[in-house]
Amino acid sequence: QSMHEAGEKLDVITFAGNGEPTLHPEFEKIIDTTLYLRDHYYPEAKISVLSNATRIHDESVFRALNRVDNNILASSRNSRVDR
């Protein structure tokens, strides 16, 4: 809200960092809240998730990833996704 009020630009919101973002037990709720806030304050901004795809088999993670604009999924040789 403060960024929007200050007239600051925002083009992308990216979930990444020191670990796998989809491991958070409330990942789907976080994505839903982010989408709501983005739509309200910065509807032109994109939402991206950097993920190793290890939890894509979890239905709530799958649903959340399908709602974001950019899924950047990199599966390792040791992970297997059957979909």
Short mmCIF file of C-alpha atoms in Angstrom, two decimals:
data_model
loop_
_atom_site.label_atom_id
_atom_site.label_comp_id
_atom_site.label_asym_id
_atom_site.label_seq_id
_atom_site.Cartn_x
_atom_site.Cartn_y
_atom_site.Cartn_z
CA GLN A 1 0.00 0.00 0.00
CA SER A 2 2.77 2.45 0.91
CA MET A 3 4.58 1.76 -2.38
CA HIS A 4 1.40 2.43 -4.32
CA GLU A 5 0.68 5.62 -2.39
CA ALA A 6 4.25 6.82 -2.99
CA GLY A 7 3.81 6.26 -6.73
CA GLU A 8 6.51 3.60 -6.87
CA LYS A 9 6.47 1.21 -9.83
CA LEU A 10 6.26 -2.56 -9.48
CA ASP A 11 6.57 -4.89 -12.46
CA VAL A 12 7.09 -8.32 -10.89
CA ILE A 13 6.71 -10.08 -7.54
CA THR A 14 8.98 -13.13 -7.33
CA PHE A 15 8.89 -15.93 -4.78
CA ALA A 16 12.40 -17.35 -4.44
CA GLY A 17 15.18 -17.33 -1.91
CA ASN A 18 16.89 -19.50 0.63
CA GLY A 19 14.83 -22.61 0.05
CA GLU A 20 11.83 -23.94 -1.79
CA PRO A 21 8.87 -21.51 -1.55
CA THR A 22 6.28 -24.27 -2.03
CA LEU A 23 7.39 -25.94 1.23
CA HIS A 24 5.58 -23.31 3.28
CA PRO A 25 2.44 -24.97 4.71
CA GLU A 26 0.35 -21.93 3.75
CA PHE A 27 1.78 -21.54 0.22
CA GLU A 28 -1.61 -21.52 -1.51
CA LYS A 29 -3.00 -18.93 0.92
CA ILE A 30 0.10 -16.77 0.43
CA ILE A 31 -0.36 -16.89 -3.33
CA ASP A 32 -4.08 -16.08 -3.00
CA THR A 33 -3.31 -13.07 -0.77
CA THR A 34 -0.56 -11.90 -3.10
CA LEU A 35 -2.90 -12.13 -6.09
CA TYR A 36 -5.55 -10.14 -4.24
CA LEU A 37 -3.12 -7.40 -3.25
CA ARG A 38 -1.52 -7.33 -6.71
CA ASP A 39 -4.93 -6.99 -8.37
CA HIS A 40 -5.85 -4.15 -6.04
CA TYR A 41 -2.61 -2.11 -6.12
CA TYR A 42 -0.59 -3.20 -9.18
CA PRO A 43 -2.80 -5.14 -11.60
CA GLU A 44 -0.18 -4.91 -14.34
CA ALA A 45 2.51 -6.61 -12.22
CA LYS A 46 3.38 -10.26 -12.82
CA ILE A 47 3.81 -12.89 -10.12
CA SER A 48 6.61 -15.44 -10.52
CA VAL A 49 7.59 -18.51 -8.51
CA LEU A 50 11.04 -20.09 -8.72
CA SER A 51 10.58 -23.72 -7.71
CA ASN A 52 12.36 -27.05 -7.97
CA ALA A 53 8.94 -28.68 -8.54
CA THR A 54 9.35 -31.24 -5.77
CA ARG A 55 5.90 -30.44 -4.32
CA ILE A 56 3.98 -30.06 -7.56
CA HIS A 57 2.18 -33.33 -6.73
CA ASP A 58 0.50 -31.58 -3.78
CA GLU A 59 -2.91 -30.40 -5.02
CA SER A 60 -2.80 -27.07 -3.17
CA VAL A 61 0.67 -26.31 -4.54
CA PHE A 62 -0.43 -27.33 -8.04
CA ARG A 63 -3.49 -25.05 -7.84
CA ALA A 64 -1.44 -22.12 -6.56
CA LEU A 65 1.24 -22.51 -9.23
CA ASN A 66 -1.45 -22.55 -11.90
CA ARG A 67 -2.73 -19.17 -10.71
CA VAL A 68 0.55 -17.26 -10.92
CA ASP A 69 1.77 -15.62 -14.13
CA ASN A 70 5.21 -17.20 -14.38
CA ASN A 71 6.18 -20.63 -13.11
CA ILE A 72 9.91 -21.10 -13.31
CA LEU A 73 10.25 -24.78 -12.53
CA ALA A 74 13.56 -26.59 -12.51
CA SER A 75 13.33 -30.23 -11.54
CA SER A 76 16.48 -32.00 -10.50
CA ARG A 77 17.54 -35.41 -11.79
CA ASN A 78 16.55 -36.90 -8.44
CA SER A 79 13.01 -35.55 -8.42
CA ARG A 80 10.21 -37.08 -10.43
CA VAL A 81 6.90 -35.48 -11.28
CA ASP A 82 4.10 -37.74 -12.49
CA ARG A 83 1.24 -35.63 -13.79
#
